[in-house]
XYZ file of C-alpha atoms in Angstrom:
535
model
C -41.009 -18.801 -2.178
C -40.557 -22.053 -4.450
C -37.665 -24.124 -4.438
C -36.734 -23.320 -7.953
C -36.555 -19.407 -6.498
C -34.512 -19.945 -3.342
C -30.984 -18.713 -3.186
C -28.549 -21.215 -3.686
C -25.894 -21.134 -0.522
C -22.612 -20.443 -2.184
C -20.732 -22.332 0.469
C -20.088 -25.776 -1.021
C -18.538 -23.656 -4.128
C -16.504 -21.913 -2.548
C -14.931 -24.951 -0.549
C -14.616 -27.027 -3.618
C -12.579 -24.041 -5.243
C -10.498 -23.921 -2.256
C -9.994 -27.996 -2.715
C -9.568 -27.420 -6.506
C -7.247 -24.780 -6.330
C -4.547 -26.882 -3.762
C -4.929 -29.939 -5.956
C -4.088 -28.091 -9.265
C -1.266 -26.628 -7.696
C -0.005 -29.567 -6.555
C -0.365 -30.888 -10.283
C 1.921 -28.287 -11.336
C 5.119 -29.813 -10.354
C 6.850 -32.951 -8.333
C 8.931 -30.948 -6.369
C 5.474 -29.145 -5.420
C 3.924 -31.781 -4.272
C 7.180 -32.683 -2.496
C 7.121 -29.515 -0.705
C 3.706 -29.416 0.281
C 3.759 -33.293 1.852
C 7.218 -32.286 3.724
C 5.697 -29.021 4.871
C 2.744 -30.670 5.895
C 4.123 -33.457 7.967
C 7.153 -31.279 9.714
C 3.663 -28.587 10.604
C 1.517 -31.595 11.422
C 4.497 -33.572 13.684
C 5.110 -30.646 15.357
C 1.564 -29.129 15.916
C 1.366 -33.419 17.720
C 4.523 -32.742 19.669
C 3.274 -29.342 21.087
C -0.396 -31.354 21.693
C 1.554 -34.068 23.844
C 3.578 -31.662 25.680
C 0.134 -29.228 26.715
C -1.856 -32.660 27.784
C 1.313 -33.559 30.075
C 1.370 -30.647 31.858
C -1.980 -31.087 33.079
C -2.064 -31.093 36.857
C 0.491 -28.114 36.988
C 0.521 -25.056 38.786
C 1.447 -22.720 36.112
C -0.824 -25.080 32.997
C -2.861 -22.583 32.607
C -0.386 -19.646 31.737
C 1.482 -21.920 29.344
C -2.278 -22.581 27.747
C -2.748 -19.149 27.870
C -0.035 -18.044 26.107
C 0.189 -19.795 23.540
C -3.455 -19.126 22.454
C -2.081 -15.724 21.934
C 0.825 -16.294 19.896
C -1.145 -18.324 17.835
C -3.631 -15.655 16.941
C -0.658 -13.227 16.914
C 0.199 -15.582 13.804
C -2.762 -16.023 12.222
C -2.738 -11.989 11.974
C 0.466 -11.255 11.042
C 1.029 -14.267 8.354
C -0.993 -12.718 5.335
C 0.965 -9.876 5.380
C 4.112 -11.163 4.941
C 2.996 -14.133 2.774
C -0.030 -13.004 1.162
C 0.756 -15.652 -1.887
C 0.164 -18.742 0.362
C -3.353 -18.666 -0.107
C -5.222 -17.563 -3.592
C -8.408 -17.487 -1.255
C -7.279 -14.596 0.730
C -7.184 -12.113 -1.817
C -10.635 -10.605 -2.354
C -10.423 -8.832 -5.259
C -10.469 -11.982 -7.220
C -14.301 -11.923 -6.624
C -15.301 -8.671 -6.386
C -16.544 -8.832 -9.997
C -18.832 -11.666 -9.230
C -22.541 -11.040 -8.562
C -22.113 -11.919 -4.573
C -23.109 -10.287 -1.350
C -20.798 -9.523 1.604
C -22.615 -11.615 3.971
C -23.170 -15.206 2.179
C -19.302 -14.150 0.751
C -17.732 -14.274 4.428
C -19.693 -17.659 5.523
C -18.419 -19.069 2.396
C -14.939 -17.843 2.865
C -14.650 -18.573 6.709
C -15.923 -22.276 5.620
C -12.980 -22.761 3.028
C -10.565 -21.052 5.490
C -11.320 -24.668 7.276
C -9.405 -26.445 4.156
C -5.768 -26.624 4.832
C -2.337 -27.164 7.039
C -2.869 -24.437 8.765
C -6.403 -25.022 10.353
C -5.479 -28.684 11.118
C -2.258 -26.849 13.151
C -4.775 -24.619 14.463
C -7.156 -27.440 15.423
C -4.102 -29.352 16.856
C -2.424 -26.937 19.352
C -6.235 -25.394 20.645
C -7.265 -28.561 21.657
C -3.546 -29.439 23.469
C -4.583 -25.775 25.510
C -8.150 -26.871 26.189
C -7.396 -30.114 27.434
C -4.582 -28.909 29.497
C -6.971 -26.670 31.763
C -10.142 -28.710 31.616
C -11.507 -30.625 34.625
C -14.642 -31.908 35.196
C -17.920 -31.651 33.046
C -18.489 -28.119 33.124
C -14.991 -27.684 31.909
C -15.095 -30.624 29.092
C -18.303 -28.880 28.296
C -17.367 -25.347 27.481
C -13.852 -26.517 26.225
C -16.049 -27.800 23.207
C -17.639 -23.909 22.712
C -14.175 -22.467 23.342
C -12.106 -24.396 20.979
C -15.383 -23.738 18.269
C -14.864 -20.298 18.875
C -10.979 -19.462 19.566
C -10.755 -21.765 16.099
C -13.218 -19.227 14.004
C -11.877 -16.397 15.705
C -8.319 -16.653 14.431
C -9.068 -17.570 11.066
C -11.944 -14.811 10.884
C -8.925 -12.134 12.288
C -6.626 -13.570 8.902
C -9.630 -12.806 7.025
C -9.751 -9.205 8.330
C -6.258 -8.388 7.820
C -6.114 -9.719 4.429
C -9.293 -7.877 3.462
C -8.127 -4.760 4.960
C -4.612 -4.244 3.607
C -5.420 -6.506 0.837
C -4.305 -3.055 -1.842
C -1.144 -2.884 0.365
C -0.234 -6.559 -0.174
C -0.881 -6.350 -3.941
C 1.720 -3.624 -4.116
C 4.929 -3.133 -4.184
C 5.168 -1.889 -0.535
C 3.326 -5.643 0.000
C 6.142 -7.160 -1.545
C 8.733 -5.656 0.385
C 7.131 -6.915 3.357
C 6.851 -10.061 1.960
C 11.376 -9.556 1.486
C 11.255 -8.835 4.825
C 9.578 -12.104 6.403
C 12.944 -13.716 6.985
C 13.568 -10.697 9.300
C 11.445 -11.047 10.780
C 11.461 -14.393 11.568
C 14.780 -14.366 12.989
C 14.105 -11.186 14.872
C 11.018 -13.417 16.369
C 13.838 -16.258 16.990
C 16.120 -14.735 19.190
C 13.036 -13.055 21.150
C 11.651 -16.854 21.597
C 15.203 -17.779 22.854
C 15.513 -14.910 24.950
C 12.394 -16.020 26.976
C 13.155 -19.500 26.678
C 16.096 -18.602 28.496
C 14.688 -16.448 31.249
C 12.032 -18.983 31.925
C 14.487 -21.475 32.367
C 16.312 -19.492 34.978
C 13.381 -17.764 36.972
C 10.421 -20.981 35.802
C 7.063 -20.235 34.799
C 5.931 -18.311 37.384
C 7.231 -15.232 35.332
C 4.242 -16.209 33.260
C 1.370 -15.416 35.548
C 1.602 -11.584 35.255
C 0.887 -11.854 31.477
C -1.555 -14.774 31.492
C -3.743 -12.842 33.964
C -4.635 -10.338 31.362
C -4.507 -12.720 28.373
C -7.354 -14.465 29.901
C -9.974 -11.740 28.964
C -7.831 -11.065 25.790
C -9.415 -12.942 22.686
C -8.780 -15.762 22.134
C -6.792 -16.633 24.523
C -10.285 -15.745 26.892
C -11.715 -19.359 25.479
C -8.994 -20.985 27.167
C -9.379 -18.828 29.834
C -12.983 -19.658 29.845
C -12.393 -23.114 30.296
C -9.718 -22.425 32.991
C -12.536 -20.665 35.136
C -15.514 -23.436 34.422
C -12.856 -25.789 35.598
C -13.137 -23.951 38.726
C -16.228 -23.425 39.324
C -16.284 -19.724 38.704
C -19.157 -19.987 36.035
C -19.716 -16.325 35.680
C -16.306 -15.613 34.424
C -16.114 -18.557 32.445
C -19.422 -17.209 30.885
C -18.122 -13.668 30.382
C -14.993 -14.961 29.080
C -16.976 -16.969 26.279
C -18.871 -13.986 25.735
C -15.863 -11.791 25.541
C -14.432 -14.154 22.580
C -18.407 -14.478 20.450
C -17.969 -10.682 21.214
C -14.479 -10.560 19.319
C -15.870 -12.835 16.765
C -18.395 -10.793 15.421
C -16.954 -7.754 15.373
C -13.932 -9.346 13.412
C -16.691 -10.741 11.045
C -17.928 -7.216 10.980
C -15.149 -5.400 9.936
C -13.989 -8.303 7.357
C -18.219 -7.800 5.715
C -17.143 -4.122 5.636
C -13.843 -4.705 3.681
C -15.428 -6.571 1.501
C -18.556 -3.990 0.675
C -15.841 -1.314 0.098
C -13.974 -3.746 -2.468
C -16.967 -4.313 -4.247
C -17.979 -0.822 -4.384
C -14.900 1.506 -4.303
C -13.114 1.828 -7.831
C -10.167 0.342 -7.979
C -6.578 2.617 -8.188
C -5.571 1.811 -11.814
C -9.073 3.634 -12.478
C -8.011 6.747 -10.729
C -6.111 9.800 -12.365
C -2.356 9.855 -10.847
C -1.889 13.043 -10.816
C -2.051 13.448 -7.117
C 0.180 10.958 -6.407
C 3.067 12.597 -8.725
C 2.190 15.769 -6.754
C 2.715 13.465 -3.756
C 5.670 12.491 -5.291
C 7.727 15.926 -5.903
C 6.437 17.201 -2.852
C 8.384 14.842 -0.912
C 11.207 14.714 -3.125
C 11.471 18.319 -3.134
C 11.687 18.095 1.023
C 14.454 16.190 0.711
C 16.361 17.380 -1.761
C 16.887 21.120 0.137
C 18.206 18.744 3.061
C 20.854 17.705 1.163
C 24.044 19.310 -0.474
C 23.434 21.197 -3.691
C 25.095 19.732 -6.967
C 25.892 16.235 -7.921
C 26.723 15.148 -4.235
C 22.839 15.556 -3.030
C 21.977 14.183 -6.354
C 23.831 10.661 -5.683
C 22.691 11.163 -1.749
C 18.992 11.311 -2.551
C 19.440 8.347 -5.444
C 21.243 6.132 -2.834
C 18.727 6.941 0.441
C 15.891 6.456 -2.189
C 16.903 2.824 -3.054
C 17.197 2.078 0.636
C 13.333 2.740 0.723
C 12.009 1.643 -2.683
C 14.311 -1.529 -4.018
C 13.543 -4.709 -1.946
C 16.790 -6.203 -2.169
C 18.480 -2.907 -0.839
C 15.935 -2.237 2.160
C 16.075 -6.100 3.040
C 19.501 -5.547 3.173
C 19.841 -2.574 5.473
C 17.044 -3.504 7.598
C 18.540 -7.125 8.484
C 21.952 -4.826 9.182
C 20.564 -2.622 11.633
C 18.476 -5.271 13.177
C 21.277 -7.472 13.870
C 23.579 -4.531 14.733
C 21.438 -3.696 17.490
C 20.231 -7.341 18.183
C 23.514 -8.723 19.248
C 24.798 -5.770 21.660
C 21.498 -5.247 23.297
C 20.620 -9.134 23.926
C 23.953 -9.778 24.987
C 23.888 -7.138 27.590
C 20.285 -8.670 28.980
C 21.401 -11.403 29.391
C 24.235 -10.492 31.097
C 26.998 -11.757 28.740
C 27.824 -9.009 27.130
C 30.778 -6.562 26.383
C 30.108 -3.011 25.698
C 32.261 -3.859 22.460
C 29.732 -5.820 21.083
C 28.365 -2.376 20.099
C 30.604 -2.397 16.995
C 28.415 -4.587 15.669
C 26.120 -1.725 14.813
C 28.907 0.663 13.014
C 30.149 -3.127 11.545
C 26.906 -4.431 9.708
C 26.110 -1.102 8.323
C 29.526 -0.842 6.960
C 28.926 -3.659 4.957
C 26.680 -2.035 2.530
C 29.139 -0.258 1.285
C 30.575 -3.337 -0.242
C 29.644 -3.863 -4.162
C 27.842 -0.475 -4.372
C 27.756 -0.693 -8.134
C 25.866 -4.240 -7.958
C 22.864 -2.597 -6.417
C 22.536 -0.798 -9.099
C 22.082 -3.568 -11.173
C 22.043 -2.720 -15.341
C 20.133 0.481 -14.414
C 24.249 1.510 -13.530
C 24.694 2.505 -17.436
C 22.882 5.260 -17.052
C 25.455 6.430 -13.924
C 28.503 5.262 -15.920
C 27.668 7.749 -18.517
C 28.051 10.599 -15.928
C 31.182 9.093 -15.110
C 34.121 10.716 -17.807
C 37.225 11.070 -14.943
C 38.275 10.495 -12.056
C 36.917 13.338 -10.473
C 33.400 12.512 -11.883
C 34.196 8.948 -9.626
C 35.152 10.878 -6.758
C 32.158 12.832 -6.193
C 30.015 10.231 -7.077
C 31.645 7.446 -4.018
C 31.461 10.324 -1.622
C 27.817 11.020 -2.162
C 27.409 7.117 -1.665
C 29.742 7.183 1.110
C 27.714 10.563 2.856
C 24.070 8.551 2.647
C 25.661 5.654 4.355
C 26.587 8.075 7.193
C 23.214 9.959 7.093
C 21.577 6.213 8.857
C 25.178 4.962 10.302
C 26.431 7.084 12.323
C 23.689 8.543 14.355
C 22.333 4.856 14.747
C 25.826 3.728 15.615
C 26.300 6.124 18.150
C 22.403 5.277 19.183
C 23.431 1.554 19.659
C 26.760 2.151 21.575
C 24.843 4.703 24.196
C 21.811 2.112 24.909
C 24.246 -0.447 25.301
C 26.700 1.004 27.653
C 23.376 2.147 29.554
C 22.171 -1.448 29.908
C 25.321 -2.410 31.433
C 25.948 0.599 33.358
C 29.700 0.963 32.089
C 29.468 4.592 30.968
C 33.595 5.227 31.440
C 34.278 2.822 28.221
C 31.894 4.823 26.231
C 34.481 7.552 24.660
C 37.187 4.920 23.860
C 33.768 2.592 21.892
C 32.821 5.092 20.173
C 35.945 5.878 18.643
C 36.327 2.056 17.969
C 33.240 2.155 16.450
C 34.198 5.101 14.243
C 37.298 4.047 13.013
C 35.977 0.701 11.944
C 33.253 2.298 10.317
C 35.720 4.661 8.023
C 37.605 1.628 7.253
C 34.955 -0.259 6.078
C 34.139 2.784 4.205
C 37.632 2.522 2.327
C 37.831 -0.862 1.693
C 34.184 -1.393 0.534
C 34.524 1.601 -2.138
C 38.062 0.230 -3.548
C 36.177 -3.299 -3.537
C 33.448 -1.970 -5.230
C 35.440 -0.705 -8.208
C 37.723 -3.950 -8.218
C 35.266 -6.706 -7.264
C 32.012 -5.888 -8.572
C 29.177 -8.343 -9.157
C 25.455 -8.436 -9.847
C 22.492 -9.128 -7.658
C 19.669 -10.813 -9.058
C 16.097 -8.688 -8.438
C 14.288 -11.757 -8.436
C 13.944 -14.311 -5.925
C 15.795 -14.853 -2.472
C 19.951 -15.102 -4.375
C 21.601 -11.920 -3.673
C 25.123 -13.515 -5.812
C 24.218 -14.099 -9.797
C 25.783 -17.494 -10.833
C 29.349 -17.810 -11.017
C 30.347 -14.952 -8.908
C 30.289 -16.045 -5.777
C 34.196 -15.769 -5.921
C 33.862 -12.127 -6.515
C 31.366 -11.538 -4.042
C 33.459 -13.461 -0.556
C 36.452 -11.723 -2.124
C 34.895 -8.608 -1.952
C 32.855 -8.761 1.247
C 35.050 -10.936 3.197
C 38.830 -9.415 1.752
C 37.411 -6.558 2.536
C 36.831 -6.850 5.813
C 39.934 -8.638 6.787
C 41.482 -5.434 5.355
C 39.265 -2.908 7.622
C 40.408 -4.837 10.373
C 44.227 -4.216 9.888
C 43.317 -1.127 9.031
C 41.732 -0.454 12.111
C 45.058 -2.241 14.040
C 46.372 1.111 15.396
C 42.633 2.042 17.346
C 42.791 -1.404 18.418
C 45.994 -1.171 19.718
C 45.601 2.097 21.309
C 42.266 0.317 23.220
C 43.758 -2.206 24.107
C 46.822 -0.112 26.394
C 44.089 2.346 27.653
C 42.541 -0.623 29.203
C 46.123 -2.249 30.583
C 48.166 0.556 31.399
C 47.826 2.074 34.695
C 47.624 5.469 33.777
C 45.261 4.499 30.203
C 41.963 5.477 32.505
C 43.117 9.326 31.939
C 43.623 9.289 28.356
C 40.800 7.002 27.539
C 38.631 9.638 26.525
C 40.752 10.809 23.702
C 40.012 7.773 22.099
C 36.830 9.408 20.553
C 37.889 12.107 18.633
C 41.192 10.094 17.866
C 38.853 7.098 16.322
C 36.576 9.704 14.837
C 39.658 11.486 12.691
C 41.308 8.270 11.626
C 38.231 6.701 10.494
C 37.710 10.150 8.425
C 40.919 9.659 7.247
C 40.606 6.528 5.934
C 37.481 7.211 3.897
C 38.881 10.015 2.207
C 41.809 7.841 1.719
C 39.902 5.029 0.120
C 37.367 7.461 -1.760
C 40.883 8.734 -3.292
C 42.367 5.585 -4.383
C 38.889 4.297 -5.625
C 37.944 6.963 -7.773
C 40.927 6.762 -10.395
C 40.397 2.916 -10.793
C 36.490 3.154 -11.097
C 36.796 5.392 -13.582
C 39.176 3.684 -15.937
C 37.096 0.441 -15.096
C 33.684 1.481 -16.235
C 33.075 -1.271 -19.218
C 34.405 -3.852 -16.871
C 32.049 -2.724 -13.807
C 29.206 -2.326 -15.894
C 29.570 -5.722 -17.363
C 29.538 -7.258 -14.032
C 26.708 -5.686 -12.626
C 24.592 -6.428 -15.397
C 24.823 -10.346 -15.561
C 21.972 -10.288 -13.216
């Protein structure tokens, strides 16, 4: 074959549209570029920090779980990070190619080469060789810490690769942009987990590490590390099979990515495809639904309002970050041995919050509800059917919360009387957030991260945080009666009627405040609907 018929390697393109596409976005804007340098040099000190600290633990007993370890999380990263920013890198999405006269193969060498070009990779590059260099010793350990840092390097950006390809129709949808909502989650969620441990290992040291780093070390590719641990050593076998372990992982990951991309290239896209099986789909599950729910306009506002919980970003964000932190702060508390069974309120407490502005979520698509609305009857039925798909999630998750807690800290005589805390506080929240909702409505932008439009943040603390004050007075008389069950000398006996008497008065109160809400929602309609549709 002559030179003028050889294929042309597609890798240098590909690398120089990687370069070209960071430095036009970084042309877009200042306050890009300003970004992107302050991103880069908080990733880059700290990626140095985490280097220093790996090298000075050299020479310690437990090095090599620490190494270990952190291998892992950072391919845990590397896999989870496309999916909940798949925007961060235009490179990552296939599809973009797929029309392009280009073969699998050559595609994923060129792709794995511009996966080199970036922040991340540098981080990458930064905290493998800290783990390397922490457990080598000797030649043979300097030696195959070169092959293992080649390879754990490849490995995790390969394993993005594969994700992305993979779920890549996922991320492009709207289901992909939920998840995308939800990063900040779970994030935090990720946070307190990290703290948790922190905290335990600075209690019971890192010997609590060696369990886990014992199997790590033949997981990829935290195995390289591991590889380098054994050649260190001198057991050379392992250290080989460990190596081979991770090339193994490689290829296979290179595999699968090859195979997401032939199916891309091959498979017709969905917005080619009839959609008539996915409106079957579609009343087929609605229909399953609906005959759980009461008949008339009750189920109707039910199945609107648990819909929007599972479809509308902002909403699910919402009640996902609730019951996350309602469960979050009784259960760690309890671990770590701080806790008060109380703390279970939290549960019945965050979920109570979304009833607060429960016209605002439905943004300018409310008109159409407002129209149903002609009396205060009409508002009546409609807040209870909001109210009853608030209780459909809150109460059996409340009552899940409480249980687990008082389990973890073995304190199973306080249950009756925190439940019935729990309860009550829930139906006042219930009142108070549907008489807010008529009097202190306010929109909530669908785009970006604000969940106040401008100039009504007033509205929305008076709302949320009036409203609260008031479902704590409210909730006064349970308090009181909790606190004299746990003073009085005889409360032990009667403690128990604290549930159903917390149960009834927090009924009470949401029929209450369903009552006085309804008249003044209905006479406020043009005033409500004004509100919610500044967003």
């Amino acid at each position: 074959m002559s030179a003028a018929t050889q294929p042309t390697s597609i890798t240098p393109v590909v690398v120089r549209l990687k370069l070209s596409l960071l430095r036009n976005g970084l042309k877009q804007s200042g306050g890009r570029r300003a970004a992107y340098v302050t991103s880069a040099v908080v990733a880059l000190l700290f990626a140095a920090l985490q280097l220093l600290g790996l090298i000075a633990l050299r020479g310690h007993a437990h090095t090599a779980s620490v190494a270990l370890l952190a291998a892992a999380v950072l391919a845990l990263g590397w896999a989870v990070m496309p999916l909940f920013f798949p925007s961060g890198d235009e490179t990552l999405d296939p599809t973009r190619l797929v029309m392009l006269p280009l073969r699998p193969r050559p595609l994923v060498r060129a792709l794995l080469a511009a996966s080199l070009v970036g922040i991340g990779p540098l981080f990458t590059v930064l905290l493998l060789v800290g783990c390397v260099i922490s457990v080598a010793h000797g030649t043979a350990g300097y030696v195959v810490a070169v092959a293992a840092l080649v390879l754990a390097l490849l490995l995790c950006l390969a394993l993005a690769r594969a994700v992305a390809a993979a779920n890549i129709q996922l991320l492009t949808s709207r289901k992909g942009r939920d998840l995308a909502v939800l990063s900040g989650l779970v994030i935090a969620v990720g946070a307190q987990l990290v703290n948790f441990g922190m905290q335990r290992l600075g209690t019971a040291g890192l010997a609590q590490l060696d369990p886990a780093a014992d199997v790590l070390r033949w997981v990829p590719p935290a195995s390289a590390v591991g590889a380098v641990d054994s050649a260190s050593k001198g057991a050379y076998p392992a250290a080989a099979a460990q190596l081979a372990v991770t090339a193994v992982a490689l290829a296979a990951l290179l595999a699968v990515w090859a195979r997401s991309l032939t199916r891309l290239m091959t498979s017709p896209d969905a917005s080619t495809l009839q959609a008539a099986d996915a409106a079957v789909r579609e009343r087929a599950s609605a229909g399953g639904l609906t005959r759980l729910l009461p008949s008339g306009r009750t189920g109707t506002v039910m199945e609107r309002s648990l819909r929007y919980v599972w479809r509308d970003p902002k909403t699910k964000a919402a009640w996902v970050t609730s019951l996350a932190i309602g469960l979050i702060v009784p259960v760690f508390n309890a671990l770590q041995g701080t806790g008060s069974l109380y703390f279970a309120c939290f549960a019945a407490g965050m979920l109570g919050i979304q009833m607060y502005n429960q016209f605002g979520q439905d943004t300018s698509a409310f008109w159409m509800v407002a129209l149903t609305i002609s009396s205060p009857r009409d508002a009546y039925v409609e807040l209870r059917g909001r109210a009853l798909a608030l209780l459909v999630i809150t109460l059996p998750y409340a009552t899940l919360v409480t249980v687990v807690t008082t389990a973890l800290l073995h304190d199973w005589p306080r249950l009756p009387e925190v439940l019935g805390l729990s309860f009550a506080l829930l139906g006042a929240m219930l009142a108070t957030g549907a008489w807010t909702s008529a009097r202190f409505p306010y929109s909530i932008p669908q785009e970006g991260y604000k969940n106040v439009a401008p100039g009504q943040a007033g509205l929305a603390w008076i709302s949320i945080f009036g409203g609260m004050v008031a479902a704590a007075l409210l909730c006064s008389p349970v308090i009181a009666l909790t606190i004299w069950a746990n003073v009085s000398a005889s409360g032990d006996e009667w403690s128990w009627l604290l549930f159903p008497a917390g149960a009834a008065y927090g009924a009470a109160l949401t029929l209450l405040g369903l009552r006085l809400a309804a008249p003044r929602t209905a006479s406020r309609l043009p005033e409500i609907l004004t509100a919610v549709s500044r967003g």
